[in-house]
Amino acid sequence: MKQLILSFLTVLTLTSCKKFNAYAQTLILNDSISVTAVEDENLLHIDSLAIASLPKEIQKYYVENLYQVGWSNSINREQLLKALDEAYLDGINNKKYNTSDIHNYHDNYQKLTDKDKIEADFLFTKAYFKASNDLYNGVLNPRKLYNDWDMFPKEINTSSTMQLALNREGINESFDSLRSPNKMYTDLRRKLKEYYILNQDTIKAVSGTQHKINDTIPELVNIKKHLRFINYYPDSLPADFINDQMVITSIKKLQKKSKLIENGVVDKKTVDAILKEETNIKEKLIVNLERWRWFPRDLGENYILVNIADFSLVAVKDGDTIKQHKVVVGKNARKTPILTSVLKTVVINPTWTVPPTILKNDLTPKASANRGYFANARFTIYDKSTGKVVSAENWDSSKASSYRYVQKAGVGNTLGRIKFMFDNNHAVYLHDTPNKTNFAKAQRNLSSGCIRVEDPFDLAQFIFDVQENEITKEEITKILDSQNTKNISTSKTQIGIHQLYWTLQVEPKGKTTIIGDVYGYDSDLYKKLQ
C-alpha cells in the first residue's frame, strides 16, 4: 500500500468517461468521475460496522475512502472550521454545524483516542456535507416552502468533491466553488460582509444640538459610513468628521422618512432609525442570497429573465442584455410561479383555452349572468366528452367544468396577438395583452398567473435574431391580418426562460436597490433561516 501525501500535488486515482483536469476541477457533479484515495496503512482505519448508522451518502464516502479517516490532516480541519465559522457571510446560520464540538475535537486532536478520532471524523464529514449542500442548493428546500416554486436541487457528488478537496488540502477552494458563480450572488455576499464589518464599530449619537456647517464632529466619521451603507450618503464623498451640508441633508432625509424631528443632528432616535434601515437591508441580503442558491448556477448564453418582484423582463444574447420590458405578473391570489425552462414555440394569433381557475372564478359567473357573454368574447364551447360544439343556449352552468372554452384568435383575444410557450407544470406562458394601460401602473401584479409583456413583438424579434430566423415584419403583418394561428419553433438555438423572484440587488459601486416584495415572501423566509 502506498502512503497518501496530502499536498496540492497529491497523487489521485481518477477514472472518468471524459477528459479530466485534476487541478482545474473542484466540483464533481455526478458519478461519471470518481476520486479514489490511495490506501495509506498509516491512517486510522474504521470498522465497516461503525459506519452502518451514518447517512447513506456519508457511508459512500467512507467506502470510497477505503474505510480510512479523512480528516487527519490539520490543514483540512482548519480550513473546514474557517468555512463553518464564516458561513454567516453567506447569510447562513452556522449554529447547526456543532462548531463548538468540532473546534474542541480539532484543538485536542493529538490527545484523542482512536475511538474519539473516528467520532470526530464522522462529525467533520457530516459538517462538510451539510455546509456544502447549504451553500450549493440552499439551507431550505423551496419546494417544501411553496407549491409554485419549481426550483429543484442541483446535482453534485458530495463524496467525491470532498475527497478531492481533502487530497489537495483544498477545502477553502471547494467552498468557494460551491457558491453560486452568479455576479448577483457575489455582490450580495460582498454587501453582507460590509454590513458585518461596519457593525464592529458602534454608532454613537452626536452630543449637543448647536452645530454649525463645517464644524468638526468626531462621531460623524462612523455615521457617514453607516449613512453610505443605507444609501443616504454618496460614495463619492469622504467619511470624515466635517459637518458638511451633504451629511446634514442626508440626516434630515432619513429623519423625514422615519417621522422624526428634521434637525440634521444624529440623536438617539436617529441612530435607531439608521440601525433599523441597516437591519432591513441585512435581512433582505440574507433572504436573497438564499434564493440565488436555489436558482440555476448557469442561466445560459441566451435567455429571457423575469424578476417577478420588479415587474421586469430582460432578454440576454451571448451574455449581453439586449432588451428590457415591463411585465404584468400574477395577482397575489394567483401568483406567477417561479421556474426555469426552455422556450419552445412562438405563437402568432394564438387562441386561448380558459384554464380551470379562471373558469371557476371569472367565466362561469359572467356567463351565468349573461349567456351573450360567449358571443361577445368570441368563445366557442366544446363538450369535453364528445368534442362537439355546444351552443350558448344549451350550456349548463352546473356542469361548467365538463366543457372546454376556446377564444378565437385575432383582435380582442385575451392573450393579444402573440404568446411564447415553454414546458412547465403550471400552464403559464408569456404573452401579449389587449389591455396596454396596465403597463403604466407602478404595481403590476394584476394577471391570473401568466406574464403579460409590453412590446411583445420587440421581444419576438430578439428571439428570431437568436434563432437566425429571417422572418420579416411584412410577413408577420400578413399573418396577423389573416387571423390564422401560426406556430414558429424556437428549437434551433436554445433560449432559456427564467421566472425568478428577488427583492434586493447590489449595484457595481455597492449601492443597494430594494425592490418591492410584492408577494410578501421576505419576512417569513428570513424567520425560517434563523
Tab-separated table of C-alpha atoms in Angstrom, residues 204-514:
chain	number	residue	atom	x	y	z
A	204	LYS	CA	-22.855	56.892	18.566
A	205	ALA	CA	-25.268	59.799	18.818
A	206	VAL	CA	-23.849	63.305	18.482
A	207	SER	CA	-23.897	65.223	21.739
A	208	GLY	CA	-25.495	68.659	21.668
A	209	THR	CA	-27.660	70.255	19.001
A	210	GLN	CA	-25.911	73.580	18.295
A	211	HIS	CA	-23.628	72.500	15.456
A	212	LYS	CA	-22.688	74.673	12.509
A	213	ILE	CA	-21.718	73.922	8.924
A	214	ASN	CA	-18.114	72.640	8.712
A	215	ASP	CA	-17.840	72.015	12.444
A	216	THR	CA	-15.592	69.104	13.418
A	217	ILE	CA	-17.647	66.271	14.955
A	218	PRO	CA	-15.666	63.043	15.626
A	219	GLU	CA	-18.798	60.838	15.618
A	220	LEU	CA	-19.531	61.809	12.007
A	221	VAL	CA	-16.811	59.534	10.581
A	222	ASN	CA	-18.720	56.422	11.616
A	223	ILE	CA	-22.123	58.000	11.000
A	224	LYS	CA	-21.227	58.795	7.376
A	225	LYS	CA	-20.134	55.197	6.806
A	226	HIS	CA	-23.482	53.953	8.091
A	227	LEU	CA	-25.417	56.525	6.066
A	228	ARG	CA	-23.462	55.457	2.982
A	229	PHE	CA	-24.384	51.801	3.595
A	230	ILE	CA	-28.100	52.636	3.627
A	231	ASN	CA	-27.815	54.856	0.514
A	232	TYR	CA	-28.274	58.198	2.270
A	233	TYR	CA	-24.712	59.483	1.795
A	234	PRO	CA	-22.827	59.299	-1.531
A	235	ASP	CA	-19.796	57.061	-2.057
A	236	SER	CA	-18.032	59.909	-3.840
A	237	LEU	CA	-17.632	61.920	-0.620
A	238	PRO	CA	-15.211	61.026	2.191
A	239	ALA	CA	-16.370	59.602	5.506
A	240	ASP	CA	-14.705	62.350	7.547
A	241	PHE	CA	-15.588	64.341	10.673
A	242	ILE	CA	-16.710	67.522	8.837
A	243	ASN	CA	-20.337	68.561	9.377
A	244	ASP	CA	-20.884	69.376	5.702
A	245	GLN	CA	-24.156	70.300	4.027
A	246	MET	CA	-24.484	66.891	2.368
A	247	VAL	CA	-24.445	64.955	5.636
A	248	ILE	CA	-26.946	67.378	7.185
A	249	THR	CA	-29.253	66.932	4.180
A	250	SER	CA	-28.820	63.144	4.351
A	251	ILE	CA	-29.691	63.038	8.038
A	252	LYS	CA	-32.762	65.224	7.512
A	253	LYS	CA	-33.896	62.963	4.670
A	254	LEU	CA	-33.662	59.920	6.944
A	255	GLN	CA	-35.386	61.767	9.784
A	256	LYS	CA	-38.243	62.742	7.471
A	257	LYS	CA	-38.735	59.156	6.325
A	258	SER	CA	-38.621	57.963	9.946
A	259	LYS	CA	-41.066	60.703	11.056
A	260	LEU	CA	-38.540	62.316	13.393
A	261	ILE	CA	-37.713	65.960	14.026
A	262	GLU	CA	-35.757	67.131	10.961
A	263	ASN	CA	-32.849	68.931	12.629
A	264	GLY	CA	-29.922	67.291	10.825
A	265	VAL	CA	-28.402	66.064	14.101
A	266	VAL	CA	-27.893	62.365	14.863
A	267	ASP	CA	-29.549	61.889	18.261
A	268	LYS	CA	-30.512	58.554	19.855
A	269	LYS	CA	-33.724	58.217	17.830
A	270	THR	CA	-31.857	58.934	14.590
A	271	VAL	CA	-29.266	56.291	15.495
A	272	ASP	CA	-32.116	53.830	15.995
A	273	ALA	CA	-33.544	54.804	12.597
A	274	ILE	CA	-30.158	54.196	10.920
A	275	LEU	CA	-29.845	50.781	12.580
A	276	LYS	CA	-33.402	49.885	11.574
A	277	GLU	CA	-32.613	50.680	7.925
A	278	GLU	CA	-29.426	48.612	8.151
A	279	THR	CA	-31.253	45.659	9.680
A	280	ASN	CA	-33.823	45.768	6.890
A	281	ILE	CA	-31.057	45.666	4.276
A	282	LYS	CA	-29.246	42.866	6.133
A	283	GLU	CA	-32.397	40.727	6.241
A	284	LYS	CA	-33.034	41.262	2.544
A	285	LEU	CA	-29.432	40.393	1.735
A	286	ILE	CA	-29.806	37.120	3.635
A	287	VAL	CA	-33.084	36.032	2.016
A	288	ASN	CA	-31.891	36.928	-1.471
A	289	LEU	CA	-28.616	35.068	-1.024
A	290	GLU	CA	-30.709	32.017	-0.187
A	291	ARG	CA	-32.833	32.497	-3.331
A	292	TRP	CA	-29.767	32.738	-5.549
A	293	ARG	CA	-28.618	29.435	-4.058
A	294	TRP	CA	-31.938	27.968	-5.247
A	295	PHE	CA	-31.681	29.476	-8.721
A	296	PRO	CA	-29.731	27.849	-11.579
A	297	ARG	CA	-25.969	28.409	-11.376
A	298	ASP	CA	-25.833	28.945	-15.133
A	299	LEU	CA	-28.652	30.877	-16.813
A	300	GLY	CA	-27.224	30.126	-20.272
A	301	GLU	CA	-25.839	32.217	-23.110
A	302	ASN	CA	-29.254	33.260	-24.441
A	303	TYR	CA	-32.191	33.669	-22.101
A	304	ILE	CA	-35.244	35.629	-21.036
A	305	LEU	CA	-35.115	36.569	-17.348
A	306	VAL	CA	-38.145	37.841	-15.451
A	307	ASN	CA	-37.905	39.324	-11.970
A	308	ILE	CA	-41.482	38.905	-10.815
A	309	ALA	CA	-40.968	41.184	-7.806
A	310	ASP	CA	-39.747	44.001	-10.057
A	311	PHE	CA	-42.350	43.521	-12.843
A	312	SER	CA	-39.451	43.451	-15.292
A	313	LEU	CA	-38.002	41.283	-18.053
A	314	VAL	CA	-34.612	41.323	-19.739
A	315	ALA	CA	-33.564	39.442	-22.871
A	316	VAL	CA	-29.919	38.348	-22.946
A	317	LYS	CA	-27.959	37.269	-26.017
A	318	ASP	CA	-24.430	35.877	-25.726
A	319	GLY	CA	-24.282	37.179	-22.171
A	320	ASP	CA	-25.281	40.776	-23.060
A	321	THR	CA	-28.620	42.367	-22.136
A	322	ILE	CA	-30.292	43.283	-25.428
A	323	LYS	CA	-33.880	44.123	-24.450
A	324	GLN	CA	-35.760	45.314	-21.376
A	325	HIS	CA	-39.524	45.116	-20.972
A	326	LYS	CA	-42.150	45.936	-18.391
A	327	VAL	CA	-44.352	42.995	-17.464
A	328	VAL	CA	-47.604	42.317	-15.643
A	329	VAL	CA	-47.448	39.345	-13.257
A	330	GLY	CA	-49.962	37.310	-11.277
A	331	LYS	CA	-52.075	38.918	-8.604
A	332	ASN	CA	-51.455	37.767	-5.025
A	333	ALA	CA	-54.331	35.293	-5.154
A	334	ARG	CA	-52.946	33.791	-8.408
A	335	LYS	CA	-49.202	34.160	-8.089
A	336	THR	CA	-46.891	33.729	-11.063
A	337	PRO	CA	-44.835	30.577	-10.418
A	338	ILE	CA	-41.057	30.615	-10.097
A	339	LEU	CA	-39.485	28.268	-12.629
A	340	THR	CA	-36.810	27.716	-15.227
A	341	SER	CA	-37.466	26.226	-18.650
A	342	VAL	CA	-36.593	26.470	-22.338
A	343	LEU	CA	-38.545	28.405	-24.962
A	344	LYS	CA	-40.280	26.012	-27.383
A	345	THR	CA	-42.618	27.987	-29.634
A	346	VAL	CA	-43.669	31.493	-30.596
A	347	VAL	CA	-47.368	31.572	-31.492
A	348	ILE	CA	-48.739	34.418	-33.613
A	349	ASN	CA	-52.520	34.842	-33.444
A	350	PRO	CA	-52.959	32.471	-30.513
A	351	THR	CA	-56.294	31.081	-29.456
A	352	TRP	CA	-56.986	30.948	-25.724
A	353	THR	CA	-58.310	27.974	-23.800
A	354	VAL	CA	-59.743	29.027	-20.447
A	355	PRO	CA	-57.845	27.452	-17.501
A	356	PRO	CA	-59.733	25.961	-14.510
A	357	THR	CA	-59.160	28.837	-12.068
A	358	ILE	CA	-60.436	31.477	-14.474
A	359	LEU	CA	-63.319	29.217	-15.471
A	360	LYS	CA	-64.465	28.918	-11.860
A	361	ASN	CA	-63.845	32.486	-10.678
A	362	ASP	CA	-64.478	34.554	-13.808
A	363	LEU	CA	-66.111	32.917	-16.829
A	364	THR	CA	-68.827	30.888	-15.108
A	365	PRO	CA	-70.224	33.792	-13.038
A	366	LYS	CA	-70.181	36.150	-16.053
A	367	ALA	CA	-71.770	33.650	-18.447
A	368	SER	CA	-74.384	32.619	-15.872
A	369	ALA	CA	-75.461	36.243	-15.599
A	370	ASN	CA	-75.490	36.749	-19.383
A	371	ARG	CA	-75.328	33.960	-21.996
A	372	GLY	CA	-74.418	36.615	-24.555
A	373	TYR	CA	-71.003	36.758	-22.873
A	374	PHE	CA	-69.784	33.835	-25.031
A	375	ALA	CA	-70.569	35.576	-28.323
A	376	ASN	CA	-69.295	38.949	-27.158
A	377	ALA	CA	-65.991	37.463	-26.027
A	378	ARG	CA	-65.790	35.236	-29.160
A	379	PHE	CA	-65.789	31.924	-27.262
A	380	THR	CA	-66.557	28.527	-28.758
A	381	ILE	CA	-67.812	25.926	-26.281
A	382	TYR	CA	-66.818	22.265	-26.722
A	383	ASP	CA	-68.205	19.252	-24.894
A	384	LYS	CA	-65.126	17.518	-23.445
A	385	SER	CA	-66.621	14.042	-23.769
A	386	THR	CA	-67.692	14.305	-27.431
A	387	GLY	CA	-65.613	17.180	-28.769
A	388	LYS	CA	-68.758	18.659	-30.297
A	389	VAL	CA	-69.607	22.361	-30.280
A	390	VAL	CA	-72.231	23.359	-27.711
A	391	SER	CA	-74.411	26.435	-28.213
A	392	ALA	CA	-74.619	29.107	-25.532
A	393	GLU	CA	-78.324	28.280	-25.114
A	394	ASN	CA	-77.548	24.636	-24.308
A	395	TRP	CA	-74.679	25.406	-21.956
A	396	ASP	CA	-75.290	24.041	-18.426
A	397	SER	CA	-73.634	26.236	-15.791
A	398	SER	CA	-73.893	23.455	-13.196
A	399	LYS	CA	-71.602	21.358	-15.393
A	400	ALA	CA	-69.290	24.204	-16.408
A	401	SER	CA	-66.131	22.120	-15.922
A	402	SER	CA	-67.340	19.493	-18.424
A	403	TYR	CA	-66.782	21.932	-21.293
A	404	ARG	CA	-63.720	23.384	-22.976
A	405	TYR	CA	-63.834	27.087	-23.814
A	406	VAL	CA	-61.706	28.398	-26.667
A	407	GLN	CA	-61.472	32.071	-27.549
A	408	LYS	CA	-60.904	32.754	-31.249
A	409	ALA	CA	-57.595	34.191	-32.416
A	410	GLY	CA	-57.324	37.792	-33.504
A	411	VAL	CA	-58.210	41.230	-32.222
A	412	GLY	CA	-59.588	41.180	-28.677
A	413	ASN	CA	-58.116	37.798	-27.727
A	414	THR	CA	-57.169	37.727	-24.053
A	415	LEU	CA	-53.606	36.718	-24.963
A	416	GLY	CA	-53.294	39.517	-27.502
A	417	ARG	CA	-51.642	38.702	-30.818
A	418	ILE	CA	-48.633	36.637	-29.724
A	419	LYS	CA	-47.537	34.244	-26.991
A	420	PHE	CA	-44.321	32.491	-26.015
A	421	MET	CA	-44.600	28.841	-24.986
A	422	PHE	CA	-42.330	26.702	-22.790
A	423	ASP	CA	-42.755	23.494	-20.809
A	424	ASN	CA	-43.810	23.897	-17.163
A	425	ASN	CA	-46.110	22.382	-14.557
A	426	HIS	CA	-48.376	25.419	-14.200
A	427	ALA	CA	-49.725	26.020	-17.728
A	428	VAL	CA	-48.233	29.525	-17.781
A	429	TYR	CA	-46.533	31.408	-20.595
A	430	LEU	CA	-45.520	34.899	-21.698
A	431	HIS	CA	-47.993	36.755	-23.898
A	432	ASP	CA	-49.300	39.977	-25.350
A	433	THR	CA	-52.441	41.670	-23.981
A	434	PRO	CA	-55.183	43.841	-25.471
A	435	ASN	CA	-55.072	45.968	-22.303
A	436	LYS	CA	-51.948	48.112	-22.631
A	437	THR	CA	-52.837	50.665	-19.942
A	438	ASN	CA	-51.704	48.446	-17.057
A	439	PHE	CA	-48.066	48.822	-18.073
A	440	ALA	CA	-48.215	52.447	-16.935
A	441	LYS	CA	-49.004	51.354	-13.375
A	442	ALA	CA	-46.213	51.021	-10.810
A	443	GLN	CA	-47.792	47.992	-9.137
A	444	ARG	CA	-48.385	45.413	-11.844
A	445	ASN	CA	-49.449	42.222	-10.060
A	446	LEU	CA	-52.718	42.040	-11.993
A	447	SER	CA	-52.811	38.846	-14.087
A	448	SER	CA	-54.114	35.362	-13.382
A	449	GLY	CA	-50.601	33.898	-13.259
A	450	CYS	CA	-49.247	34.244	-16.786
A	451	ILE	CA	-46.872	37.085	-17.641
A	452	ARG	CA	-48.034	39.872	-19.948
A	453	VAL	CA	-45.202	41.554	-21.859
A	454	GLU	CA	-45.075	45.141	-23.058
A	455	ASP	CA	-43.955	45.425	-26.706
A	456	PRO	CA	-44.068	41.632	-27.208
A	457	PHE	CA	-43.197	41.810	-30.911
A	458	ASP	CA	-39.956	43.531	-29.914
A	459	LEU	CA	-39.244	40.503	-27.720
A	460	ALA	CA	-40.198	38.233	-30.626
A	461	GLN	CA	-37.619	39.988	-32.808
A	462	PHE	CA	-34.948	39.229	-30.195
A	463	ILE	CA	-35.977	35.565	-30.345
A	464	PHE	CA	-35.950	35.466	-34.147
A	465	ASP	CA	-32.482	37.087	-34.161
A	466	VAL	CA	-31.123	34.434	-31.798
A	467	GLN	CA	-32.762	31.726	-33.899
A	468	GLU	CA	-31.416	33.289	-37.110
A	469	ASN	CA	-34.989	33.233	-38.378
A	470	GLU	CA	-35.223	35.810	-41.134
A	471	ILE	CA	-38.983	36.295	-40.956
A	472	THR	CA	-39.777	39.895	-41.918
A	473	LYS	CA	-42.127	42.429	-40.366
A	474	GLU	CA	-44.189	42.286	-43.558
A	475	GLU	CA	-44.596	38.516	-43.170
A	476	ILE	CA	-45.629	38.924	-39.543
A	477	THR	CA	-48.161	41.585	-40.527
A	478	LYS	CA	-49.584	39.272	-43.152
A	479	ILE	CA	-50.023	36.502	-40.568
A	480	LEU	CA	-51.692	38.914	-38.161
A	481	ASP	CA	-54.088	40.159	-40.819
A	482	SER	CA	-55.091	36.591	-41.685
A	483	GLN	CA	-56.056	35.940	-38.042
A	484	ASN	CA	-54.859	32.367	-38.590
A	485	THR	CA	-52.725	30.827	-35.865
A	486	LYS	CA	-49.044	30.395	-36.776
A	487	ASN	CA	-46.617	28.323	-34.655
A	488	ILE	CA	-42.903	29.115	-35.036
A	489	SER	CA	-40.447	26.675	-33.483
A	490	THR	CA	-37.519	28.015	-31.465
A	491	SER	CA	-35.528	24.780	-31.325
A	492	LYS	CA	-32.525	25.867	-33.432
A	493	THR	CA	-30.736	27.740	-30.628
A	494	GLN	CA	-31.712	27.220	-27.004
A	495	ILE	CA	-33.254	30.194	-25.232
A	496	GLY	CA	-33.763	29.777	-21.516
A	497	ILE	CA	-36.819	31.055	-19.680
A	498	HIS	CA	-36.223	32.049	-16.060
A	499	GLN	CA	-39.124	33.354	-13.984
A	500	LEU	CA	-37.387	34.291	-10.743
A	501	TYR	CA	-38.023	36.437	-7.677
A	502	TRP	CA	-35.583	38.672	-5.834
A	503	THR	CA	-36.206	41.788	-3.769
A	504	LEU	CA	-32.791	43.422	-3.492
A	505	GLN	CA	-29.798	43.804	-5.738
A	506	VAL	CA	-26.428	45.481	-5.325
A	507	GLU	CA	-25.121	47.841	-7.963
A	508	PRO	CA	-21.446	47.714	-9.085
A	509	LYS	CA	-20.407	50.533	-6.726
A	510	GLY	CA	-22.158	48.928	-3.767
A	511	LYS	CA	-25.440	50.826	-3.749
A	512	THR	CA	-28.386	48.631	-2.795
A	513	THR	CA	-31.654	48.793	-4.683
A	514	ILE	CA	-34.597	47.499	-2.663
